[in-house]
């Protein structure tokens, strides 16, 4: 009996130490909070966001969720499309001026040429490998589409015909990013390796992860290098002198165990990092130092996607219909007062 009591005392002591460590983060707080919570008329999982112009945009998500804004993202209204099944998952949306695309699963592709006032369905080949997870509008009648097994196709005639860009798919992926100049990086479903592809290559190039930590997400830095988020709150940047090598790993908040889920550049230097349990972190110097936005910690959502369309317009997407909008005026005011 004494031994059992002793063991429980040790467990309670250990638990108290863990709680103390979690509650005493040494990461400095941001001087201001530029993010405001935007109410959206859904609790579906939001997956992507795009704008036809700075004021007019669309949010997409699970259960055929399509929301529209006409005031830059401050308010959103639902749009119900005439589909035979409302259980479609809209994975991705993209616009180039008034021409836009929505892609999802199972094997769904929608197209608009009038800034989303009307949408037409583009038939996809039944033999399409995988489901579309990424669509990028490239200009008039032109778009690039990627699937969850790494197939990449391009159309230049509004979706009537598609040309394969790679000869073989890469396998099931957990996430995929595209750079502005057309390069791709995809993380394998289990996070044990990643693959890269760039225009002109006939196949994906596989790469082993550089540690035992599972890779959670990857993308491109403002200067075209790679960033990597790994399990346990780890972030790394590729070496500018040698893309096959990586700089030393960093842990923006070592005292906590919440996962890092996505990263986005507001400009060439300022980075925002999203994670579990409403965590948002900011680096003003390209990832060298970090500070935490503690005003959003009470938001009950994992912030798994961050998007900046320009330095003044950005959004963070979370679970259960949570949407944060970057308020550039708050940031400008705070910086002016600090100066």
Tab-separated table of C-alpha atoms in Angstrom:
chain	number	residue	atom	x	y	z
A	1	UNK	CA	0.000	0.000	0.000
A	2	UNK	CA	2.851	2.371	0.888
A	3	UNK	CA	4.488	1.719	-2.492
A	4	UNK	CA	1.265	2.546	-4.397
A	5	UNK	CA	0.798	5.779	-2.419
A	6	UNK	CA	4.402	6.736	-3.122
A	7	UNK	CA	3.933	6.137	-6.842
A	8	UNK	CA	0.830	8.316	-6.916
A	9	UNK	CA	2.714	11.106	-5.122
A	10	UNK	CA	5.455	10.960	-7.738
A	11	UNK	CA	2.937	11.053	-10.586
A	12	UNK	CA	1.147	14.053	-9.075
A	13	UNK	CA	4.439	15.843	-8.580
A	14	UNK	CA	5.451	15.160	-12.162
A	15	UNK	CA	2.067	16.396	-13.426
A	16	UNK	CA	2.443	19.590	-11.399
A	17	UNK	CA	5.879	20.198	-12.906
A	18	UNK	CA	4.491	19.697	-16.439
A	19	UNK	CA	1.662	22.149	-15.790
A	20	UNK	CA	4.097	24.674	-14.387
A	21	UNK	CA	6.347	24.395	-17.442
A	22	UNK	CA	3.439	24.766	-19.850
A	23	UNK	CA	2.152	27.815	-18.028
A	24	UNK	CA	5.450	29.697	-17.912
A	25	UNK	CA	6.386	30.133	-21.544
A	26	UNK	CA	9.460	32.286	-21.934
A	27	UNK	CA	8.464	33.451	-25.401
A	28	UNK	CA	7.826	37.228	-25.342
A	29	UNK	CA	4.360	38.510	-26.188
A	30	UNK	CA	3.580	40.543	-29.284
A	31	UNK	CA	3.174	44.263	-28.593
A	32	UNK	CA	-0.211	44.233	-30.336
A	33	UNK	CA	-2.834	41.817	-31.676
A	34	UNK	CA	-3.666	42.469	-35.345
A	35	UNK	CA	-6.087	39.527	-35.626
A	36	UNK	CA	-9.840	39.833	-35.224
A	37	UNK	CA	-12.330	36.975	-35.081
A	38	UNK	CA	-14.791	37.017	-37.973
A	39	UNK	CA	-18.189	35.386	-37.566
A	40	UNK	CA	-19.091	33.002	-40.400
A	41	UNK	CA	-22.464	31.271	-40.883
A	42	UNK	CA	-21.157	27.716	-40.621
A	43	UNK	CA	-19.380	25.306	-38.317
A	44	UNK	CA	-18.094	23.216	-41.199
A	45	UNK	CA	-14.364	22.755	-41.585
A	46	UNK	CA	-13.059	25.649	-43.672
A	47	UNK	CA	-10.265	24.647	-46.032
A	48	UNK	CA	-9.287	27.485	-48.374
A	49	UNK	CA	-9.864	31.131	-49.262
A	50	UNK	CA	-9.362	33.253	-52.388
A	51	UNK	CA	-10.290	36.705	-53.731
A	52	UNK	CA	-11.232	37.949	-57.204
A	53	UNK	CA	-10.414	41.491	-56.047
A	54	UNK	CA	-9.472	42.978	-52.634
A	55	UNK	CA	-13.127	43.187	-51.542
A	56	UNK	CA	-14.738	40.164	-53.209
A	57	UNK	CA	-13.733	36.693	-52.036
A	58	UNK	CA	-14.791	33.130	-51.315
A	59	UNK	CA	-14.308	30.596	-48.514
A	60	UNK	CA	-14.684	26.875	-49.159
A	61	UNK	CA	-14.857	23.827	-46.926
A	62	UNK	CA	-16.502	20.524	-46.086
A	63	UNK	CA	-20.194	19.747	-46.700
A	64	UNK	CA	-20.153	21.766	-49.952
A	65	UNK	CA	-19.505	24.939	-47.950
A	66	UNK	CA	-19.148	28.050	-50.110
A	67	UNK	CA	-19.167	31.490	-48.479
A	68	UNK	CA	-18.875	34.872	-50.185
A	69	UNK	CA	-17.673	38.267	-48.955
A	70	UNK	CA	-18.044	41.640	-50.637
A	71	UNK	CA	-16.330	43.733	-47.971
A	72	UNK	CA	-12.827	42.314	-47.833
A	73	UNK	CA	-13.655	39.443	-45.497
A	74	UNK	CA	-15.423	41.275	-42.661
A	75	UNK	CA	-18.768	39.554	-43.311
A	76	UNK	CA	-19.645	36.347	-45.162
A	77	UNK	CA	-22.822	34.953	-46.711
A	78	UNK	CA	-23.497	31.328	-47.758
A	79	UNK	CA	-23.978	30.315	-51.384
A	80	UNK	CA	-25.774	27.057	-52.134
A	81	UNK	CA	-24.819	25.438	-55.406
A	82	UNK	CA	-27.136	23.086	-57.265
A	83	UNK	CA	-25.211	19.859	-56.723
A	84	UNK	CA	-26.654	16.370	-56.555
A	85	UNK	CA	-24.840	15.772	-53.254
A	86	UNK	CA	-24.192	18.377	-50.577
A	87	UNK	CA	-21.539	16.189	-48.943
A	88	UNK	CA	-18.838	17.304	-51.365
A	89	UNK	CA	-15.652	18.532	-49.763
A	90	UNK	CA	-14.419	21.737	-51.411
A	91	UNK	CA	-10.657	21.499	-50.863
A	92	UNK	CA	-9.321	24.464	-52.794
A	93	UNK	CA	-10.319	27.714	-54.494
A	94	UNK	CA	-8.329	30.106	-56.685
A	95	UNK	CA	-8.953	33.261	-58.748
A	96	UNK	CA	-7.184	35.206	-61.459
A	97	UNK	CA	-9.216	38.401	-61.842
A	98	UNK	CA	-12.801	37.301	-62.528
A	99	UNK	CA	-11.936	33.737	-63.519
A	100	UNK	CA	-12.043	31.255	-60.660
A	101	UNK	CA	-11.898	27.557	-59.863
A	102	UNK	CA	-13.077	25.296	-57.036
A	103	UNK	CA	-11.841	21.711	-56.767
A	104	UNK	CA	-12.703	19.004	-54.293
A	105	UNK	CA	-13.748	15.456	-53.665
A	106	UNK	CA	-15.009	13.166	-54.818
A	107	UNK	CA	-13.506	14.409	-58.131
A	108	UNK	CA	-15.245	17.775	-58.371
A	109	UNK	CA	-14.225	20.808	-60.440
A	110	UNK	CA	-16.178	24.077	-60.742
A	111	UNK	CA	-15.362	27.076	-62.955
A	112	UNK	CA	-16.501	30.709	-63.116
A	113	UNK	CA	-15.690	33.498	-65.539
A	114	UNK	CA	-17.814	36.193	-63.876
A	115	UNK	CA	-16.211	36.455	-60.412
A	116	UNK	CA	-18.407	33.740	-58.922
A	117	UNK	CA	-21.834	35.063	-59.910
A	118	UNK	CA	-22.351	31.740	-61.683
A	119	UNK	CA	-20.482	28.429	-61.559
A	120	UNK	CA	-20.331	25.625	-64.111
A	121	UNK	CA	-19.200	22.083	-63.459
A	122	UNK	CA	-16.262	20.771	-65.480
A	123	UNK	CA	-16.346	16.988	-66.028
A	124	UNK	CA	-13.270	15.121	-64.828
A	125	UNK	CA	-12.012	11.834	-66.215
A	126	UNK	CA	-13.124	8.881	-64.090
A	127	UNK	CA	-9.562	7.580	-64.298
A	128	UNK	CA	-8.156	10.715	-62.657
A	129	UNK	CA	-5.578	9.479	-60.115
A	130	UNK	CA	-6.672	10.740	-56.721
A	131	UNK	CA	-8.900	13.660	-55.719
A	132	UNK	CA	-8.092	17.314	-56.465
A	133	UNK	CA	-6.550	19.105	-53.470
A	134	UNK	CA	-4.917	22.091	-55.172
A	135	UNK	CA	-6.137	24.352	-57.968
A	136	UNK	CA	-4.310	27.471	-59.155
A	137	UNK	CA	-5.808	29.961	-61.597
A	138	UNK	CA	-3.044	31.015	-63.989
A	139	UNK	CA	-4.862	33.426	-66.283
A	140	UNK	CA	-7.592	33.403	-68.902
A	141	UNK	CA	-8.843	29.822	-69.434
A	142	UNK	CA	-5.673	28.497	-67.773
A	143	UNK	CA	-5.255	26.603	-64.494
A	144	UNK	CA	-3.111	23.974	-62.809
A	145	UNK	CA	-4.619	21.179	-60.721
A	146	UNK	CA	-2.929	18.712	-58.372
A	147	UNK	CA	-4.394	15.641	-56.671
A	148	UNK	CA	-3.803	13.963	-53.316
A	149	UNK	CA	-1.502	11.390	-54.914
A	150	UNK	CA	0.688	13.982	-56.628
A	151	UNK	CA	-0.733	14.021	-60.145
A	152	UNK	CA	-0.422	17.477	-61.729
A	153	UNK	CA	-2.413	18.655	-64.748
A	154	UNK	CA	-2.645	21.916	-66.669
A	155	UNK	CA	-5.403	23.310	-68.888
A	156	UNK	CA	-5.284	26.255	-71.286
A	157	UNK	CA	-8.829	25.907	-72.642
A	158	UNK	CA	-10.994	26.362	-69.543
A	159	UNK	CA	-10.864	22.720	-68.534
A	160	UNK	CA	-11.872	21.046	-71.782
A	161	UNK	CA	-8.492	19.360	-72.013
A	162	UNK	CA	-5.811	18.688	-69.420
A	163	UNK	CA	-2.146	17.881	-69.969
A	164	UNK	CA	-0.249	15.801	-67.409
A	165	UNK	CA	2.825	17.579	-66.041
A	166	UNK	CA	4.375	14.516	-64.363
A	167	UNK	CA	4.597	10.955	-65.672
A	168	UNK	CA	3.948	9.240	-62.321
A	169	UNK	CA	2.133	10.194	-59.153
A	170	UNK	CA	4.135	10.435	-55.941
A	171	UNK	CA	1.789	8.539	-53.601
A	172	UNK	CA	-0.723	9.710	-51.016
A	173	UNK	CA	0.248	13.083	-49.530
A	174	UNK	CA	-0.815	14.820	-46.312
A	175	UNK	CA	-0.368	18.332	-47.724
A	176	UNK	CA	1.051	20.152	-50.718
A	177	UNK	CA	2.284	23.696	-51.414
A	178	UNK	CA	3.016	25.545	-54.653
A	179	UNK	CA	5.422	28.449	-55.084
A	180	UNK	CA	4.534	31.495	-57.227
A	181	UNK	CA	6.939	30.263	-59.927
A	182	UNK	CA	5.282	26.834	-60.180
A	183	UNK	CA	7.407	24.618	-57.921
A	184	UNK	CA	5.735	22.079	-55.623
A	185	UNK	CA	6.604	20.407	-52.345
A	186	UNK	CA	4.487	17.538	-50.985
A	187	UNK	CA	4.699	15.749	-47.627
A	188	UNK	CA	3.951	12.023	-47.592
A	189	UNK	CA	0.872	10.799	-45.749
A	190	UNK	CA	2.934	9.411	-42.864
A	191	UNK	CA	5.307	12.375	-42.769
A	192	UNK	CA	8.356	10.143	-43.237
A	193	UNK	CA	9.573	11.798	-46.454
A	194	UNK	CA	8.801	14.656	-48.798
A	195	UNK	CA	8.973	15.204	-52.556
A	196	UNK	CA	9.663	18.188	-54.783
A	197	UNK	CA	8.781	18.990	-58.376
A	198	UNK	CA	9.415	21.941	-60.645
A	199	UNK	CA	8.339	22.753	-64.208
A	200	UNK	CA	10.320	20.784	-66.770
A	201	UNK	CA	10.833	17.708	-64.587
A	202	UNK	CA	9.053	14.530	-65.631
A	203	UNK	CA	8.745	13.089	-62.118
A	204	UNK	CA	8.718	14.033	-58.458
A	205	UNK	CA	12.072	13.969	-56.648
A	206	UNK	CA	11.821	12.165	-53.258
A	207	UNK	CA	13.803	13.360	-50.216
A	208	UNK	CA	14.317	11.686	-46.851
A	209	UNK	CA	13.429	13.714	-43.800
A	210	UNK	CA	16.489	14.936	-41.944
A	211	UNK	CA	15.508	13.774	-38.444
A	212	UNK	CA	13.388	11.160	-36.684
A	213	UNK	CA	10.562	13.687	-36.239
A	214	UNK	CA	7.508	13.305	-38.440
A	215	UNK	CA	7.124	16.107	-40.963
A	216	UNK	CA	3.834	17.966	-40.502
A	217	UNK	CA	3.922	20.576	-43.259
A	218	UNK	CA	6.268	22.235	-45.741
A	219	UNK	CA	6.253	25.249	-48.023
A	220	UNK	CA	8.311	27.967	-49.655
A	221	UNK	CA	10.016	30.955	-48.036
A	222	UNK	CA	9.755	34.477	-49.435
A	223	UNK	CA	12.999	33.927	-51.369
A	224	UNK	CA	12.058	30.520	-52.773
A	225	UNK	CA	13.781	28.243	-50.247
A	226	UNK	CA	11.948	25.584	-48.220
A	227	UNK	CA	10.561	25.629	-44.699
A	228	UNK	CA	9.627	22.529	-42.720
A	229	UNK	CA	7.404	22.043	-39.670
A	230	UNK	CA	8.013	18.808	-37.773
A	231	UNK	CA	6.383	17.072	-34.845
A	232	UNK	CA	7.071	18.513	-31.410
A	233	UNK	CA	7.051	22.185	-32.435
A	234	UNK	CA	10.150	22.128	-34.637
A	235	UNK	CA	10.827	24.465	-37.549
A	236	UNK	CA	13.665	24.395	-40.077
A	237	UNK	CA	14.693	26.364	-43.131
A	238	UNK	CA	16.711	25.000	-46.037
A	239	UNK	CA	20.226	26.269	-46.590
A	240	UNK	CA	20.227	29.044	-49.253
A	241	UNK	CA	23.697	27.881	-50.390
A	242	UNK	CA	22.652	24.233	-50.771
A	243	UNK	CA	18.933	23.323	-51.105
A	244	UNK	CA	19.712	19.708	-50.112
A	245	UNK	CA	20.943	20.843	-46.690
A	246	UNK	CA	19.010	22.291	-43.777
A	247	UNK	CA	19.841	24.926	-41.190
A	248	UNK	CA	19.735	24.052	-37.491
A	249	UNK	CA	16.288	23.203	-36.145
A	250	UNK	CA	14.508	25.762	-33.966
A	251	UNK	CA	11.727	25.444	-31.403
A	252	UNK	CA	9.775	28.734	-31.264
A	253	UNK	CA	8.130	27.682	-27.982
A	254	UNK	CA	10.087	24.864	-26.400
A	255	UNK	CA	8.044	24.709	-23.182
A	256	UNK	CA	4.828	23.613	-24.879
A	257	UNK	CA	3.859	20.554	-26.883
A	258	UNK	CA	1.289	22.042	-29.241
A	259	UNK	CA	1.900	21.215	-32.867
A	260	UNK	CA	2.945	23.593	-35.610
A	261	UNK	CA	0.477	23.420	-38.497
A	262	UNK	CA	1.159	26.172	-41.030
A	263	UNK	CA	3.376	29.144	-41.807
A	264	UNK	CA	2.944	32.216	-44.012
A	265	UNK	CA	5.015	35.262	-44.908
A	266	UNK	CA	3.281	38.647	-44.541
A	267	UNK	CA	6.237	40.276	-46.295
A	268	UNK	CA	9.828	39.276	-47.037
A	269	UNK	CA	10.755	39.285	-43.330
A	270	UNK	CA	7.632	38.909	-41.171
A	271	UNK	CA	6.369	35.356	-40.612
A	272	UNK	CA	3.215	34.155	-38.872
A	273	UNK	CA	3.072	30.614	-37.519
A	274	UNK	CA	-0.151	28.813	-36.596
A	275	UNK	CA	-0.697	25.791	-34.398
A	276	UNK	CA	-2.952	23.858	-32.090
A	277	UNK	CA	-5.197	25.404	-29.435
A	278	UNK	CA	-5.363	28.880	-30.921
A	279	UNK	CA	-1.631	29.475	-30.985
A	280	UNK	CA	-0.229	32.180	-33.250
A	281	UNK	CA	3.397	33.252	-33.269
A	282	UNK	CA	5.182	36.021	-35.134
A	283	UNK	CA	8.759	36.422	-36.292
A	284	UNK	CA	9.787	39.908	-37.458
A	285	UNK	CA	13.161	38.737	-38.773
A	286	UNK	CA	12.601	35.747	-41.026
A	287	UNK	CA	12.443	33.133	-38.259
A	288	UNK	CA	15.453	34.127	-36.128
A	289	UNK	CA	13.373	35.258	-33.139
A	290	UNK	CA	9.763	34.633	-32.166
A	291	UNK	CA	7.015	36.246	-30.112
A	292	UNK	CA	3.552	35.012	-29.230
A	293	UNK	CA	0.139	36.603	-29.787
A	294	UNK	CA	-1.481	35.711	-26.474
A	295	UNK	CA	-4.719	37.580	-27.204
A	296	UNK	CA	-5.895	34.719	-29.447
A	297	UNK	CA	-5.045	31.851	-27.063
A	298	UNK	CA	-8.653	31.599	-25.880
A	299	UNK	CA	-9.895	30.728	-29.372
A	300	UNK	CA	-10.990	27.055	-29.185
A	301	UNK	CA	-9.553	25.972	-32.518
A	302	UNK	CA	-6.472	24.625	-34.222
A	303	UNK	CA	-5.208	27.246	-36.659
A	304	UNK	CA	-4.102	25.051	-39.554
A	305	UNK	CA	-3.970	27.462	-42.508
A	306	UNK	CA	-2.596	31.006	-42.807
A	307	UNK	CA	-2.823	33.007	-46.026
A	308	UNK	CA	-1.565	36.495	-46.910
A	309	UNK	CA	-2.674	37.936	-50.248
A	310	UNK	CA	-0.582	41.048	-49.648
A	311	UNK	CA	1.009	42.671	-46.560
A	312	UNK	CA	-2.322	44.264	-45.599
A	313	UNK	CA	-4.700	41.350	-46.240
A	314	UNK	CA	-4.404	38.013	-44.493
A	315	UNK	CA	-6.493	35.289	-42.862
A	316	UNK	CA	-6.010	32.388	-40.436
A	317	UNK	CA	-8.389	29.433	-40.762
A	318	UNK	CA	-9.256	27.120	-37.888
A	319	UNK	CA	-11.543	24.258	-36.902
A	320	UNK	CA	-15.334	24.478	-36.700
A	321	UNK	CA	-15.766	27.608	-38.794
A	322	UNK	CA	-13.153	29.720	-37.007
A	323	UNK	CA	-11.778	32.537	-39.159
A	324	UNK	CA	-9.327	35.287	-38.167
A	325	UNK	CA	-8.786	38.406	-40.277
A	326	UNK	CA	-5.556	40.398	-40.232
A	327	UNK	CA	-6.264	44.036	-39.332
A	328	UNK	CA	-3.470	46.057	-40.906
A	329	UNK	CA	-4.631	49.321	-39.305
A	330	UNK	CA	-4.002	47.894	-35.800
A	331	UNK	CA	-0.489	46.890	-36.815
A	332	UNK	CA	0.224	50.280	-38.425
A	333	UNK	CA	-1.063	52.189	-35.386
A	334	UNK	CA	0.985	50.072	-32.975
A	335	UNK	CA	4.166	50.508	-35.007
A	336	UNK	CA	3.625	54.274	-35.252
A	337	UNK	CA	3.156	54.577	-31.498
A	338	UNK	CA	6.251	52.474	-30.863
A	339	UNK	CA	8.285	54.725	-33.159
